[in-house]
C-alpha cells in the first residue's frame, strides 16, 4: 500500500439501515484494507434475533448490550477490524466509541427505493423488509462532528468500495501524521 508503508490498525463500523449493503460492502472494504471483517448481526443476543425475525423492532434497551459487544470486539482487535453494524443513532455510535474511541463510521446512505429493492431481493435474512420504516425513522445521519465517511449506495459496488477504501486510507494517514 502507498509505497510499501503499512496501513495503520483501523477500526471501522460500516453503518446504515437494513438493505444498504453493510455486510457485502463491509467485507469488500475490509478486503481492500487488508483487515478482518465481522458482521455485527452475529454479535446480537438470540433474544434480539428472535424479536427481529418476528417483525418486532429492537428498542434501545435491546441494543445496549449488543453495542457494548460491538465496541469491545473493535477495541480488542490488535490489527484493526471492520464491523457491519447499523449504528443508526448518535447515541449508538457514542456507545461504540466509548469502548473503541478510534472507530471511524462508514455510513452507506441510499434512497428508500434502492433500499426496498435490495431488501426484496434478499433471502434467508432475519430482518424483514417491513422493518425498513422503523429503521429509517430511527436513523440519525452522522453529524459533521462525528468520525464518519458517507458513501451514496447508488454507485456501482466496485466504484463505491474503491471510493470508501481511498477515503478511509486518507483518514488513517491524517490520524497517524
GROMACS .gro file of C-alpha atoms in nm:
model
  177
    1UNK     CA    1   0.000   0.000   0.000
    2UNK     CA    2   0.121   0.353  -0.078
    3UNK     CA    3   0.490   0.291  -0.133
    4UNK     CA    4   0.502  -0.018   0.085
    5UNK     CA    5   0.402   0.166   0.403
    6UNK     CA    6   0.195  -0.048   0.636
    7UNK     CA    7  -0.165   0.058   0.674
    8UNK     CA    8  -0.215   0.154   1.039
    9UNK     CA    9  -0.453  -0.051   1.253
   10UNK     CA   10  -0.805   0.062   1.178
   11UNK     CA   11  -1.138   0.010   1.344
   12UNK     CA   12  -1.426   0.076   1.109
   13UNK     CA   13  -1.801   0.036   1.151
   14UNK     CA   14  -1.993   0.008   0.825
   15UNK     CA   15  -2.330   0.154   0.921
   16UNK     CA   16  -2.673   0.220   0.778
   17UNK     CA   17  -3.023   0.082   0.762
   18UNK     CA   18  -3.109  -0.271   0.661
   19UNK     CA   19  -3.058  -0.329   0.289
   20UNK     CA   20  -2.785  -0.067   0.239
   21UNK     CA   21  -2.517  -0.332   0.190
   22UNK     CA   22  -2.335  -0.328   0.524
   23UNK     CA   23  -2.229  -0.693   0.503
   24UNK     CA   24  -2.140  -0.701   0.134
   25UNK     CA   25  -1.968  -0.362   0.122
   26UNK     CA   26  -1.812  -0.415   0.464
   27UNK     CA   27  -1.647  -0.740   0.358
   28UNK     CA   28  -1.518  -0.582   0.036
   29UNK     CA   29  -1.387  -0.272   0.215
   30UNK     CA   30  -1.219  -0.495   0.474
   31UNK     CA   31  -1.050  -0.691   0.195
   32UNK     CA   32  -0.943  -0.367   0.028
   33UNK     CA   33  -0.785  -0.250   0.353
   34UNK     CA   34  -0.636  -0.589   0.443
   35UNK     CA   35  -0.847  -0.612   0.759
   36UNK     CA   36  -1.070  -0.885   0.901
   37UNK     CA   37  -1.447  -0.845   0.878
   38UNK     CA   38  -1.722  -0.929   1.126
   39UNK     CA   39  -2.093  -0.897   1.065
   40UNK     CA   40  -2.238  -0.727   1.372
   41UNK     CA   41  -2.555  -0.932   1.331
   42UNK     CA   42  -2.354  -1.233   1.450
   43UNK     CA   43  -2.293  -1.048   1.778
   44UNK     CA   44  -2.664  -0.998   1.859
   45UNK     CA   45  -2.801  -1.198   2.150
   46UNK     CA   46  -3.051  -1.466   2.044
   47UNK     CA   47  -3.335  -1.267   2.202
   48UNK     CA   48  -3.270  -0.976   1.962
   49UNK     CA   49  -3.260  -1.204   1.658
   50UNK     CA   50  -3.588  -1.368   1.760
   51UNK     CA   51  -3.751  -1.029   1.806
   52UNK     CA   52  -3.639  -0.901   1.465
   53UNK     CA   53  -3.739  -1.227   1.294
   54UNK     CA   54  -4.086  -1.180   1.442
   55UNK     CA   55  -4.102  -0.832   1.289
   56UNK     CA   56  -4.060  -0.653   1.623
   57UNK     CA   57  -3.821  -0.356   1.616
   58UNK     CA   58  -3.550  -0.352   1.879
   59UNK     CA   59  -3.559  -0.079   2.140
   60UNK     CA   60  -3.262   0.094   2.299
   61UNK     CA   61  -3.261  -0.147   2.594
   62UNK     CA   62  -3.232  -0.439   2.347
   63UNK     CA   63  -2.946  -0.271   2.163
   64UNK     CA   64  -2.734  -0.156   2.460
   65UNK     CA   65  -2.563  -0.491   2.536
   66UNK     CA   66  -2.514  -0.558   2.164
   67UNK     CA   67  -2.348  -0.219   2.107
   68UNK     CA   68  -2.115  -0.282   2.400
   69UNK     CA   69  -2.013  -0.615   2.247
   70UNK     CA   70  -1.955  -0.448   1.907
   71UNK     CA   71  -1.736  -0.186   2.074
   72UNK     CA   72  -1.539  -0.446   2.269
   73UNK     CA   73  -1.482  -0.654   1.953
   74UNK     CA   74  -1.341  -0.347   1.780
   75UNK     CA   75  -1.129  -0.242   2.079
   76UNK     CA   76  -0.979  -0.588   2.118
   77UNK     CA   77  -0.873  -0.611   1.752
   78UNK     CA   78  -0.499  -0.557   1.769
   79UNK     CA   79  -0.455  -0.509   1.395
   80UNK     CA   80  -0.787  -0.347   1.308
   81UNK     CA   81  -1.133  -0.472   1.220
   82UNK     CA   82  -1.429  -0.382   1.001
   83UNK     CA   83  -1.769  -0.449   1.157
   84UNK     CA   84  -2.108  -0.418   0.988
   85UNK     CA   85  -2.343  -0.260   1.244
   86UNK     CA   86  -2.648  -0.043   1.185
   87UNK     CA   87  -2.535   0.224   1.439
   88UNK     CA   88  -2.845   0.422   1.346
   89UNK     CA   89  -2.845   0.677   1.626
   90UNK     CA   90  -2.575   0.908   1.754
   91UNK     CA   91  -2.614   0.751   2.100
   92UNK     CA   92  -2.542   0.408   1.949
   93UNK     CA   93  -2.227   0.538   1.782
   94UNK     CA   94  -2.126   0.704   2.110
   95UNK     CA   95  -2.170   0.368   2.289
   96UNK     CA   96  -1.934   0.205   2.037
   97UNK     CA   97  -1.687   0.494   2.064
   98UNK     CA   98  -1.691   0.461   2.445
   99UNK     CA   99  -1.543   0.112   2.401
  100UNK     CA  100  -1.327   0.186   2.094
  101UNK     CA  101  -1.254   0.560   2.067
  102UNK     CA  102  -1.063   0.542   1.737
  103UNK     CA  103  -1.353   0.396   1.535
  104UNK     CA  104  -1.446   0.557   1.205
  105UNK     CA  105  -1.800   0.507   1.075
  106UNK     CA  106  -1.863   0.437   0.705
  107UNK     CA  107  -2.226   0.540   0.650
  108UNK     CA  108  -2.385   0.369   0.350
  109UNK     CA  109  -2.659   0.613   0.255
  110UNK     CA  110  -2.924   0.549  -0.006
  111UNK     CA  111  -3.269   0.634  -0.134
  112UNK     CA  112  -3.564   0.441   0.006
  113UNK     CA  113  -3.640   0.289  -0.337
  114UNK     CA  114  -3.289   0.143  -0.363
  115UNK     CA  115  -3.314   0.002  -0.010
  116UNK     CA  116  -3.656  -0.155  -0.073
  117UNK     CA  117  -3.536  -0.319  -0.392
  118UNK     CA  118  -3.235  -0.466  -0.215
  119UNK     CA  119  -3.444  -0.595   0.075
  120UNK     CA  120  -3.699  -0.756  -0.155
  121UNK     CA  121  -3.422  -0.939  -0.341
  122UNK     CA  122  -3.268  -1.078  -0.023
  123UNK     CA  123  -3.349  -1.421   0.115
  124UNK     CA  124  -3.256  -1.604   0.431
  125UNK     CA  125  -3.210  -1.291   0.643
  126UNK     CA  126  -3.387  -1.242   0.976
  127UNK     CA  127  -3.455  -0.871   0.912
  128UNK     CA  128  -3.783  -0.842   0.719
  129UNK     CA  129  -3.836  -0.555   0.473
  130UNK     CA  130  -4.130  -0.437   0.685
  131UNK     CA  131  -3.886  -0.306   0.945
  132UNK     CA  132  -3.727  -0.061   0.700
  133UNK     CA  133  -3.970   0.213   0.807
  134UNK     CA  134  -3.867   0.182   1.172
  135UNK     CA  135  -3.500   0.194   1.076
  136UNK     CA  136  -3.541   0.499   0.854
  137UNK     CA  137  -3.735   0.672   1.133
  138UNK     CA  138  -3.458   0.591   1.383
  139UNK     CA  139  -3.169   0.690   1.155
  140UNK     CA  140  -2.971   0.992   1.270
  141UNK     CA  141  -2.713   1.055   0.998
  142UNK     CA  142  -2.366   1.119   1.139
  143UNK     CA  143  -2.302   1.484   1.217
  144UNK     CA  144  -2.006   1.683   1.094
  145UNK     CA  145  -1.852   1.645   1.439
  146UNK     CA  146  -1.853   1.263   1.419
  147UNK     CA  147  -1.572   1.046   1.277
  148UNK     CA  148  -1.762   0.938   0.967
  149UNK     CA  149  -1.740   0.897   0.592
  150UNK     CA  150  -2.068   0.899   0.395
  151UNK     CA  151  -2.099   0.699   0.073
  152UNK     CA  152  -2.401   0.702  -0.161
  153UNK     CA  153  -2.501   0.342  -0.235
  154UNK     CA  154  -2.645   0.425  -0.576
  155UNK     CA  155  -2.295   0.398  -0.726
  156UNK     CA  156  -2.183   0.062  -0.869
  157UNK     CA  157  -2.040  -0.161  -0.594
  158UNK     CA  158  -1.684  -0.164  -0.726
  159UNK     CA  159  -1.674   0.217  -0.750
  160UNK     CA  160  -1.834   0.252  -0.408
  161UNK     CA  161  -1.577   0.020  -0.249
  162UNK     CA  162  -1.286   0.194  -0.423
  163UNK     CA  163  -1.408   0.534  -0.302
  164UNK     CA  164  -1.460   0.408   0.054
  165UNK     CA  165  -1.113   0.249   0.071
  166UNK     CA  166  -0.943   0.564  -0.060
  167UNK     CA  167  -1.132   0.787   0.182
  168UNK     CA  168  -1.069   0.558   0.480
  169UNK     CA  169  -0.698   0.534   0.399
  170UNK     CA  170  -0.689   0.914   0.381
  171UNK     CA  171  -0.836   0.941   0.731
  172UNK     CA  172  -0.586   0.687   0.864
  173UNK     CA  173  -0.295   0.876   0.712
  174UNK     CA  174  -0.413   1.207   0.862
  175UNK     CA  175  -0.459   1.046   1.205
  176UNK     CA  176  -0.113   0.890   1.203
  177UNK     CA  177   0.063   1.210   1.091
   0.00000   0.00000   0.00000
